[in-house]
């Protein structure tokens, strides 16, 4: 039986290895730090977190320079984690776990809701700070060298949102960071927020009132527009305020609504079109661009939202496997609204999609990198490189190992979109270890690997921060 389940067990050890054992040929130009984020502790006292998204955030830094790889890992020391360790039980509400509350506790929590700061999903650079991100608007800053936690970022503005995507997008032309958030209340609102380079003030780019907000993990962005993909997984805001259930369990699958794409113009915040499509669900927008009077929007999709249920830890650790991957679907959204058309671009399954950030972002592009599924009774057991136009795919796999999100790092002065390497942390349960895999992105063949002396649980997202301040 595949032993990918090792990737859903806690890692409590924090280590620093200045130089990992490395084999192969590391590109001499590869200088900087890959910082990855993901959950690494799934229980407190005798209580278990319910869902893969709920575990305590841990950062892993791979420092690449002069042909060597250093490694350090450290828990993000959040209030959510500290309170849980101090109390010996779960204290804050996570994505799919609520603390056991007395009636009194529940009433109190209405006046003092403590959103989690367990920022386990992604990392980003915000102005001059390195931050860990989750779906609450509480980025946690940390030192990129030591991985020491500094604390929740204090934004210099009065913007109020209850959720915030862990997938901000950087406009290639301006360097501005765009983010999507939602506020819940008597009137619910989607908000697009922008942060200009060199400051930490969020400005409202667009806002849209909504009766039944959709659960949207990420959003699409073209040169002129932002696309909110409203999957028919929606919530009655009253249910959230009463907090009878963990956050995500308040959302209901209502396929009759179909999927609604809301196209918002960045320049003035106007909604210029709504397009509709059949019911579907997705976490990750891959890329989007404008072509022939339409927005082309590539998203990893699923027929419905049951993928969220598949990622409960009980299920992931059970004998009933889930591939954990969807398909690359290309939506064409007419700028004058109406029905969207869509096609599945490739038979190859994928998740955790990445592109050549900056160069491919918001433009017609060719290459998507992701984790894939080779054996359908297995978890993510290969890396894939898919041609977004033709669907042609290349794969990398090594029997009994489980790769994580492939992060593309461009070669300096490269000419082709795939001129560079991808970095992926691969779990090797048979050897109780993980390794950093360096693939040549163009030839899709291994260049080097550096072995970490412990098994790293499956993570979500990471970013490469170049040495000269280049991402
Ligand atoms: Co994500």
PDB file of C-alpha atoms and ligand atoms in Angstrom, residues 121 167 217 284 461, ligand 1:
ATOM      1  CA  UNK A 121      -0.880  28.346   3.435  1.00  0.00           C
ATOM      2  CA  UNK A 167      -2.877  33.962  -3.050  1.00  0.00           C
ATOM      3  CA  UNK A 217      -9.484  30.376  -2.396  1.00  0.00           C
ATOM      4  CA  UNK A 284      -6.362  27.592  -7.710  1.00  0.00           C
ATOM      5  CA  UNK A 461       2.782  26.827  -1.133  1.00  0.00           C
TER       6      UNK A 461
HETATM    7 CO1  LIG B   1      -3.625  27.568  -2.276  1.00  0.00          CO
END
